[in-house]
GROMACS .gro file of C-alpha atoms in nm:
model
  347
    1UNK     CA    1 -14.376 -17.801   7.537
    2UNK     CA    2 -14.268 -17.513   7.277
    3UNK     CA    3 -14.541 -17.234   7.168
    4UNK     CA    4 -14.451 -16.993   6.923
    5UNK     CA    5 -14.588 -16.653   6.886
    6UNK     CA    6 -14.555 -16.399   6.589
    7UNK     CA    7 -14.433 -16.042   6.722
    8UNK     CA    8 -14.488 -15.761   6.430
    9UNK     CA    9 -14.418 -15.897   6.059
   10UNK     CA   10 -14.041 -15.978   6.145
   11UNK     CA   11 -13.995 -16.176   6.460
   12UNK     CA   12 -14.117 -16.472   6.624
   13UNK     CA   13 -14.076 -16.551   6.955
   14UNK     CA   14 -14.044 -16.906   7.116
   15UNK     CA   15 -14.129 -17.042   7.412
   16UNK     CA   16 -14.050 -17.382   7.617
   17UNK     CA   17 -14.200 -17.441   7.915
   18UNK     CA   18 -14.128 -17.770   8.140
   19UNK     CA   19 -14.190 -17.933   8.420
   20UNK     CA   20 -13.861 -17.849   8.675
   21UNK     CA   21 -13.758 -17.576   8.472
   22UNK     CA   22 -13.760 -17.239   8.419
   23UNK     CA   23 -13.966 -17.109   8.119
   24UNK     CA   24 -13.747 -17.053   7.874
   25UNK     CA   25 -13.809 -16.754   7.610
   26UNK     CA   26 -13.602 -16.624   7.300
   27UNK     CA   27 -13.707 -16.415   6.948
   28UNK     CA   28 -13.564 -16.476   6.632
   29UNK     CA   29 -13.603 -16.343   6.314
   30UNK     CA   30 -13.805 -16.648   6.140
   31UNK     CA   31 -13.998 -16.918   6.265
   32UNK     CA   32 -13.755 -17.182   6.170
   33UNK     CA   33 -13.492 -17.024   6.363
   34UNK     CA   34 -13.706 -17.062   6.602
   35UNK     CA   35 -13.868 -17.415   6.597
   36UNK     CA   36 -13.500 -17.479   6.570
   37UNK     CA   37 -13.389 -17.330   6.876
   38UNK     CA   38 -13.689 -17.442   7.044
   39UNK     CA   39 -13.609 -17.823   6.959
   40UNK     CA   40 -13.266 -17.781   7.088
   41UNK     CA   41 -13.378 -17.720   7.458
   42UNK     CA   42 -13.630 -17.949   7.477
   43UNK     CA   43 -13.391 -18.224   7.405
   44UNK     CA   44 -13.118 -18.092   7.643
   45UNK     CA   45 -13.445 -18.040   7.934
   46UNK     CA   46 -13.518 -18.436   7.873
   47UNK     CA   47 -13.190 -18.527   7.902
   48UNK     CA   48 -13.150 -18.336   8.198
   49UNK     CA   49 -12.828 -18.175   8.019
   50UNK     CA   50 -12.969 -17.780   8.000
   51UNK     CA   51 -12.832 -17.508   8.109
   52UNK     CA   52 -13.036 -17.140   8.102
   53UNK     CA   53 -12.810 -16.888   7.894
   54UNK     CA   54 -13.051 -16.607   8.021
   55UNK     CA   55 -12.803 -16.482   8.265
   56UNK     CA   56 -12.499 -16.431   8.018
   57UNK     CA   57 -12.758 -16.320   7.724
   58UNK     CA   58 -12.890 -16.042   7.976
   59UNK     CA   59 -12.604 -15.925   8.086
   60UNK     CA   60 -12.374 -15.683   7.919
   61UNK     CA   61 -11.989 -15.690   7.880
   62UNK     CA   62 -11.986 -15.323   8.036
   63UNK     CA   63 -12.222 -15.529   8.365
   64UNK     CA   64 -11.989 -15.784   8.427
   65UNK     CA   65 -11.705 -15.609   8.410
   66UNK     CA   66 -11.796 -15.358   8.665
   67UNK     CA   67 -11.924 -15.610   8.865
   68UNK     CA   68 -11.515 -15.771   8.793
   69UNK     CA   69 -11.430 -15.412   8.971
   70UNK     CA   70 -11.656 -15.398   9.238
   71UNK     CA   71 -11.582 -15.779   9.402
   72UNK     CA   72 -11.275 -15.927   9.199
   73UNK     CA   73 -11.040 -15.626   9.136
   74UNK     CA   74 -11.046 -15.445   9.487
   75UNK     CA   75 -10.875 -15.717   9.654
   76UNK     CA   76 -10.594 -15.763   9.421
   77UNK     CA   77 -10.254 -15.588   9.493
   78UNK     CA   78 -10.247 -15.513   9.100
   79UNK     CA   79 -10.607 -15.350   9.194
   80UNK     CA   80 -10.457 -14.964   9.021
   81UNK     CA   81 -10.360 -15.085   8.690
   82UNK     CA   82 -10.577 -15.321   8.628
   83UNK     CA   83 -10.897 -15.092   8.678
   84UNK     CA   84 -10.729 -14.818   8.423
   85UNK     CA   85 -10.763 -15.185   8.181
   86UNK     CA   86 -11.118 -15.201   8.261
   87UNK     CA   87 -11.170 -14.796   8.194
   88UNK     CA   88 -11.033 -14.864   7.867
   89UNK     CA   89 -11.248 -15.165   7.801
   90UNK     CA   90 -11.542 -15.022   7.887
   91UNK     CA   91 -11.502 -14.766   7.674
   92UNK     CA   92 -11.469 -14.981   7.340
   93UNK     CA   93 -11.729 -15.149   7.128
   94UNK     CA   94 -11.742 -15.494   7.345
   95UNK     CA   95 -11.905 -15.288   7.644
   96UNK     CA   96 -12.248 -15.305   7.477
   97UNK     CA   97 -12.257 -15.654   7.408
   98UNK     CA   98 -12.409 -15.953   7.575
   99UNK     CA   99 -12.146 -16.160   7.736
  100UNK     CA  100 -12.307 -16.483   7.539
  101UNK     CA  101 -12.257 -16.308   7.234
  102UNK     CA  102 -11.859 -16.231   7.217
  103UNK     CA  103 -11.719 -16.469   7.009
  104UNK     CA  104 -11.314 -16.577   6.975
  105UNK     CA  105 -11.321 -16.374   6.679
  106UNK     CA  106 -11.426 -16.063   6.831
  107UNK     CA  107 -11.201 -16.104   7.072
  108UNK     CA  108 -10.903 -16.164   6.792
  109UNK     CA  109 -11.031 -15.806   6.642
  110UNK     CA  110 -10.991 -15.642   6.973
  111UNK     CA  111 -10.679 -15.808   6.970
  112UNK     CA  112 -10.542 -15.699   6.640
  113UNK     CA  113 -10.655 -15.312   6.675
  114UNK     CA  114 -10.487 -15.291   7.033
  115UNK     CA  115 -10.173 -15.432   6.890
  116UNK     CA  116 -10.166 -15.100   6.621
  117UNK     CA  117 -10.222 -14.855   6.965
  118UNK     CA  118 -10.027 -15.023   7.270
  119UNK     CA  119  -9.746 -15.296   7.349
  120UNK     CA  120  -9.795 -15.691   7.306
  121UNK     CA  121  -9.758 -15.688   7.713
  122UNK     CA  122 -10.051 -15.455   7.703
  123UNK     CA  123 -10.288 -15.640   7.543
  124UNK     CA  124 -10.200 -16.003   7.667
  125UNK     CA  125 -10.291 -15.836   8.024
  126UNK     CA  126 -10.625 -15.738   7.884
  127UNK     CA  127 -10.671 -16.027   7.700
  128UNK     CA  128 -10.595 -16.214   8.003
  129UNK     CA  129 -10.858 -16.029   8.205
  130UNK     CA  130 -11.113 -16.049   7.960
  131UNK     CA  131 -11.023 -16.441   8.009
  132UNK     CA  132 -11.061 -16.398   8.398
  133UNK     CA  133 -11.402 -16.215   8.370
  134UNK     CA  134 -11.512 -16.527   8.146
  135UNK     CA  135 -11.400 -16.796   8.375
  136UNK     CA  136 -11.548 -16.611   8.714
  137UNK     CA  137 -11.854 -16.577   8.556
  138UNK     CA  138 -11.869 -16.916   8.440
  139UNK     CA  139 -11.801 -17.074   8.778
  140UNK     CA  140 -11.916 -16.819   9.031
  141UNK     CA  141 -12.161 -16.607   8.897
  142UNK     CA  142 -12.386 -16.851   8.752
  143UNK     CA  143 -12.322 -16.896   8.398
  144UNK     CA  144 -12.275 -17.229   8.287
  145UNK     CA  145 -12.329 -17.183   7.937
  146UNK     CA  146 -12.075 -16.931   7.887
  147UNK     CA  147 -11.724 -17.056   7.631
  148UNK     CA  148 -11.422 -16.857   7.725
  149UNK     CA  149 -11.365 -16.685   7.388
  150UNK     CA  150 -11.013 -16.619   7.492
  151UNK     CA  151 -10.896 -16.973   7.526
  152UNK     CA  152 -10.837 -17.044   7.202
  153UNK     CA  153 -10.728 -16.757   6.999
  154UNK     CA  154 -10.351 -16.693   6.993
  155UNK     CA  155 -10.213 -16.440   7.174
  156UNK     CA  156  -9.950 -16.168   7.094
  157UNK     CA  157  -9.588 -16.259   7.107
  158UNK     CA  158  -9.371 -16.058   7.351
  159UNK     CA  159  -9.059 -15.902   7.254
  160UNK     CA  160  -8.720 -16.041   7.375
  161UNK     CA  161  -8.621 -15.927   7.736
  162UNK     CA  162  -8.438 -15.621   7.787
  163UNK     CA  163  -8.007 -15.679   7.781
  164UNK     CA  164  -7.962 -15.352   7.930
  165UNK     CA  165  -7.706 -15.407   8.126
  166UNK     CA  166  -7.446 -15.119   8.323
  167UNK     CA  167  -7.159 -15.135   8.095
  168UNK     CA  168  -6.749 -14.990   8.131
  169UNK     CA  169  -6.778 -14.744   8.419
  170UNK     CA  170  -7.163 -14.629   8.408
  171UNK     CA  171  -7.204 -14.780   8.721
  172UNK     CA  172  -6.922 -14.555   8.928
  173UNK     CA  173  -7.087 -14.219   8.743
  174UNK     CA  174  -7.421 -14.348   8.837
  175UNK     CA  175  -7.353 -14.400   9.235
  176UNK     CA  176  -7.125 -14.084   9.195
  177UNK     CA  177  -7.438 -13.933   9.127
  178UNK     CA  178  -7.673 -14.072   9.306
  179UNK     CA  179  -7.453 -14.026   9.629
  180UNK     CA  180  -7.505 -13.627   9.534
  181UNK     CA  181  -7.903 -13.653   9.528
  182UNK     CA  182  -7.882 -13.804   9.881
  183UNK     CA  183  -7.718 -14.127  10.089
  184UNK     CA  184  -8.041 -14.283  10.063
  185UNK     CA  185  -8.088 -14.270   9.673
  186UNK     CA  186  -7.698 -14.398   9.666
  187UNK     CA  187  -7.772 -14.679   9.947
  188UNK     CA  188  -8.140 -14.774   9.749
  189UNK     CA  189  -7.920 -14.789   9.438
  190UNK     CA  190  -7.688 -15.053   9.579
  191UNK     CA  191  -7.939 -15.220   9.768
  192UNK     CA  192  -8.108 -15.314   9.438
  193UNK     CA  193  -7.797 -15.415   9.243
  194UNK     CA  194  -7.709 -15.677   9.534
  195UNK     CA  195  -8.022 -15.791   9.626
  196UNK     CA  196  -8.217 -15.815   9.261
  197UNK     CA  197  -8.527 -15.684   9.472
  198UNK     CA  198  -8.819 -15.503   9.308
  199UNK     CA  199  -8.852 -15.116   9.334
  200UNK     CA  200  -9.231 -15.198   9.539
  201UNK     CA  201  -9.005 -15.467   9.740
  202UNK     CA  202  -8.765 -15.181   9.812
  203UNK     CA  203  -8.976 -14.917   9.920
  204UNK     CA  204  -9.235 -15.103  10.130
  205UNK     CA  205  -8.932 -15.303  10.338
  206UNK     CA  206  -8.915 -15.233  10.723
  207UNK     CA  207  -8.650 -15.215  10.931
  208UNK     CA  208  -8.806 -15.463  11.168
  209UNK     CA  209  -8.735 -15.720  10.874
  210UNK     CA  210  -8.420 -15.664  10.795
  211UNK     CA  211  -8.126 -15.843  11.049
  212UNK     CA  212  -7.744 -15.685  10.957
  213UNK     CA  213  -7.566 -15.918  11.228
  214UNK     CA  214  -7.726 -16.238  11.015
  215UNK     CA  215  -7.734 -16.025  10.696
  216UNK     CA  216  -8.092 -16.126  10.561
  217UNK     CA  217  -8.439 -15.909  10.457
  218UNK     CA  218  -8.760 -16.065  10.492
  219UNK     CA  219  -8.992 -15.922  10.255
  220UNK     CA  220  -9.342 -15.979  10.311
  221UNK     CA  221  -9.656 -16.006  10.093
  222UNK     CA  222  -9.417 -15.974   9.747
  223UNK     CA  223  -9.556 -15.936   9.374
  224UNK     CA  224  -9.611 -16.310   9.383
  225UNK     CA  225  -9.790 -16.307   9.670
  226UNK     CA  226  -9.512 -16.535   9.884
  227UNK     CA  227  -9.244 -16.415  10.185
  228UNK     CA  228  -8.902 -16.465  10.135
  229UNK     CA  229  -8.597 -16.400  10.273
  230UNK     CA  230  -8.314 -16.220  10.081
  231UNK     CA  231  -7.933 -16.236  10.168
  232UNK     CA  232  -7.749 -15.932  10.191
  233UNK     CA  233  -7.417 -15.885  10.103
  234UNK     CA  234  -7.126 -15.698  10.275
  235UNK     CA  235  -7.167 -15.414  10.067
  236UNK     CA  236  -7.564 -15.402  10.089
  237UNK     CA  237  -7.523 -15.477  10.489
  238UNK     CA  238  -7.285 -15.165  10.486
  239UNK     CA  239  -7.495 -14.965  10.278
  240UNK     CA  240  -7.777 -14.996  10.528
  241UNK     CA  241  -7.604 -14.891  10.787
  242UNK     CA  242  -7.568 -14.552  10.611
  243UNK     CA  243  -7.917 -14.484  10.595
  244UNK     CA  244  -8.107 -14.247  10.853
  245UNK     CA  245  -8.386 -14.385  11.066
  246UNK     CA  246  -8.688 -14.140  11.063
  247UNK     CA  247  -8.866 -14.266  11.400
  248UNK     CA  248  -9.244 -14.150  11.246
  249UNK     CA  249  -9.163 -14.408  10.998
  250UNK     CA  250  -9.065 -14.764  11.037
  251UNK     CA  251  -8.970 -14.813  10.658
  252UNK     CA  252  -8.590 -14.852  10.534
  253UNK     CA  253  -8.607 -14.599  10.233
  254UNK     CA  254  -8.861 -14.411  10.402
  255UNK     CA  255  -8.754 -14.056  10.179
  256UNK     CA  256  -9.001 -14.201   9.867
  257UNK     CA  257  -9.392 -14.284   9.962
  258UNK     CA  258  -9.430 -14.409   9.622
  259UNK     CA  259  -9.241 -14.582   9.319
  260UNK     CA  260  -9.383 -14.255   9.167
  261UNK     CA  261  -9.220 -14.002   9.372
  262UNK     CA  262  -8.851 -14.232   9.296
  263UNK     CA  263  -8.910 -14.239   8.926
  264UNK     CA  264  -8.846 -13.839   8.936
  265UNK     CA  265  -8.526 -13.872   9.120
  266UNK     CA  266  -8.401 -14.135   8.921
  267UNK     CA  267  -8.419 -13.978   8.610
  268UNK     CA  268  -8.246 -13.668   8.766
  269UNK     CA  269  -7.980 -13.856   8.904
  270UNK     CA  270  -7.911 -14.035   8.585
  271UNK     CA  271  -7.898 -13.662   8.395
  272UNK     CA  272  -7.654 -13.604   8.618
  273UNK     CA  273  -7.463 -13.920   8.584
  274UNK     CA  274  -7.427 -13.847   8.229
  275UNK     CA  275  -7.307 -13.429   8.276
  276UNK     CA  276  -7.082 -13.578   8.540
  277UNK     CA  277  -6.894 -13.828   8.282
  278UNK     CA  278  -6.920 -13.544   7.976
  279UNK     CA  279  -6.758 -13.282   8.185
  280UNK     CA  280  -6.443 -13.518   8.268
  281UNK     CA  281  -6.446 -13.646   7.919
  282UNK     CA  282  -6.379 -13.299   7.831
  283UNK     CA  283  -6.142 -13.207   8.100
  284UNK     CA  284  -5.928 -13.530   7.983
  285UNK     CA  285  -6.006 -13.491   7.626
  286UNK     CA  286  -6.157 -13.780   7.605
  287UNK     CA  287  -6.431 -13.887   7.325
  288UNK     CA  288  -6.736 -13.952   7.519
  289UNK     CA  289  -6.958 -14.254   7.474
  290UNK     CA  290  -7.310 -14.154   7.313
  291UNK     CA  291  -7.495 -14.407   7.442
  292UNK     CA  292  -7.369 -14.332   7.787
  293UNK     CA  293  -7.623 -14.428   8.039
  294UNK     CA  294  -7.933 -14.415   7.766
  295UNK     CA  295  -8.187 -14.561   7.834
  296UNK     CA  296  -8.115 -14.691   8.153
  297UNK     CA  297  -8.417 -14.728   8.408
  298UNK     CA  298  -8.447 -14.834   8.737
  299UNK     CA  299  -8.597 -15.154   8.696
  300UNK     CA  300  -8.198 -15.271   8.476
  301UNK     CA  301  -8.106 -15.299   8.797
  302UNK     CA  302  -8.314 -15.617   8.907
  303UNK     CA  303  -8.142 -15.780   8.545
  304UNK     CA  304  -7.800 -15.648   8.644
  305UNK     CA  305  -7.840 -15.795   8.993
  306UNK     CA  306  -7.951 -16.139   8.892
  307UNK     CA  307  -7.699 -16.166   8.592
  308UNK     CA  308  -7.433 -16.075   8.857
  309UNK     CA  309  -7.606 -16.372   9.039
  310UNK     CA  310  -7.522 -16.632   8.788
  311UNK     CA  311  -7.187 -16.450   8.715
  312UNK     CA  312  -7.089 -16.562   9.094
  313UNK     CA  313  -7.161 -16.937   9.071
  314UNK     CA  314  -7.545 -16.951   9.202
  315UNK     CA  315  -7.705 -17.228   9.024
  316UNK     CA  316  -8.116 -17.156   8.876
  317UNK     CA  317  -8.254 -17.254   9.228
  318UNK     CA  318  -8.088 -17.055   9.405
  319UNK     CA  319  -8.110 -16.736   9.194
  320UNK     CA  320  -8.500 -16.795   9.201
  321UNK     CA  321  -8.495 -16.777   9.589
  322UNK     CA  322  -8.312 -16.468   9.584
  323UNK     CA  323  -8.512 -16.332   9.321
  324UNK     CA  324  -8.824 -16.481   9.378
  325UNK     CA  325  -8.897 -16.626   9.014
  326UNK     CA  326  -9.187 -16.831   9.025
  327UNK     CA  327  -9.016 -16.987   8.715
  328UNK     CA  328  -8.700 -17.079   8.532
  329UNK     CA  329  -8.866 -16.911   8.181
  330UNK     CA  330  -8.923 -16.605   8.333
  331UNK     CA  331  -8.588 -16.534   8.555
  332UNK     CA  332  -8.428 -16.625   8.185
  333UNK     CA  333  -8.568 -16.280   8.094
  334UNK     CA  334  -8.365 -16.125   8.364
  335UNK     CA  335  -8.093 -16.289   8.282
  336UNK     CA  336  -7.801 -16.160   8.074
  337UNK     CA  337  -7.460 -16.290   8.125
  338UNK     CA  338  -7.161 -16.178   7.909
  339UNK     CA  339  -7.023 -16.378   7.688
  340UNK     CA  340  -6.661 -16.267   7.815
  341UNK     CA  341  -6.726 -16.338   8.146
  342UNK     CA  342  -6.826 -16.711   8.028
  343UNK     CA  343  -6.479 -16.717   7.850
  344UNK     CA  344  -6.284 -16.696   8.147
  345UNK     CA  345  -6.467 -16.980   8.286
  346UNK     CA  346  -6.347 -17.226   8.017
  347UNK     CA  347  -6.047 -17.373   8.009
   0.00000   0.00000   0.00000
């Protein structure tokens, strides 16, 4: 049964109260509104179809998503990045609403003004965690009612993949170079380039998984969350043997804690790739190449490596277990081969 009940000279409240349900109360702004809401519940109650919204209209954005932190986002490996997304959401004008409120078109908004501040990657991962918050509040924390607002608005289109690719003899200056930071910046350097392994996969690998009589690297607990095992080739196998065992620490490239710490002595060793091929372009008085090395990070070397792949014969499948690709689409956006390199396969 719905009662209705006048609250100062611009609101009326409604209330619906049945048998096997919770009493159900809302205030509008006229008593239509009201009688109209009130009519909607009472119909869904006798068909045994209604759900209480109270839970999503009581609960902020700014709630739910530090609840998100506290119970969904420690125990994910991406757990550092995706809590400096939350920071930022929490600080924008969604925090304050209700979670029933946010409609697809706020959502778009947020969309659109990201896109003028950050990358499309950017905001499709906080779009998609925004979607993720939704969906676990939905199913988990008791919020039928709730729509995912993200499901049906369009999201941003990424760029093309990177084609950076090591070019004429940028990869001698660059080992050159590396070799003169240290062996194990040189060996981490050609590790990557014949394995196609991530800088994280890299850094947290363990001698106890790596076997250079059968020439394979298990790599445990990946990006993707799977194990697999990695060939090594002759060169890689060699340039493991190079490397120094520290005995306090059971890791292969055991000199970098961090992907952090490595970022700084990549950079320096690729300065000094590019001094290293100026100063014997003007000891042979040679015209040196501008674009020399630019922009040339670390993470080229996973697309070098699994061009290279394809440039050897592997077919899709087995790139992707090399790799680890979860999918054909995304190794194609590590994937660069030359079109000269084609040519000399055709007759």
């Amino acid at each position: 049964m719905a009662s209705f009940r006048k609250r100062g000279d611009l609101q009326w409240q409604a209330r619906v109260a049945r048998k096997g349900f919770a009493a159900q109360v809302k205030t509008f702004n006229t008593k239509p509104e009201a009688e109209a809401w009130a009519a909607t519940v009472e119909s869904a109650m006798a068909r045994g179809t209604f759900v209480s919204s109270a839970e999503s209209e009581r609960t902020t954005f700014r709630e739910a998503l530090e609840r998100y932190q506290r119970e969904i986002t420690v125990g994910k490996k991406g757990a550092m990045p995706e809590r400096s997304r939350i920071k930022n959401l929490l600080g924008g004008p969604l925090a304050i609403r209700s979670l029933a409120s946010i409609r697809s078109s706020d959502i778009a908004s947020y969309r659109d003004s990201r896109l003028k501040e950050v990358s499309a990657q950017t905001v499709i991962h906080e779009i998609n965690l925004i979607s993720n918050l939704f969906n676990v509040s939905r199913k988990e924390w008791g919020m039928e009612n709730l729509s995912n607002p993200v499901e049906i608005i369009k999201k941003p289109k990424l760029p093309n993949g990177r084609d950076r690719r090591l070019v004429n003899d940028e990869e001698v200056w660059l080992l050159s170079a590396a070799g003169v930071s240290s062996e194990a910046l040189k060996s981490l350097v050609v590790v990557a380039l014949g394995t196609a392994m991530r800088l994280g996969e890299l850094l947290s690998l363990s001698w106890a998984d790596v076997d250079l009589d059968k020439r394979v690297a298990l790599l445990r607990d990946t990006k993707n969350g799977d194990t697999r095992q990695v060939p090594l080739s002759t060169a890689v196998a060699n340039a493991l043997k190079l490397l120094s065992r520290n005995p306090d620490d059971l890791r292969v490239f055991w000199n970098w804690k961090e992907s952090g710490s490595i970022q700084a002595t990549w950079r320096r060793a690729v300065n000094r790739a590019q001094n290293l091929y100026q100063n014997d372009c003007q000891k042979l008085g040679k015209v040196a190449e501008s674009h020399f090395l630019q922009d040339f990070r670390f993470h080229d070397l996973r697309h070098e490596a699994a061009s290279r792949l394809f440039e050897l014969g592997f077919n899709p499948m087995e790139v992707a277990s090399i790799t680890g690709h979860k999918t054909l689409q995304m190794l194609k956006r590590y994937t660069h081969l030359r079109a000269e390199d084609l040519a000399k396969r055709l007759v």
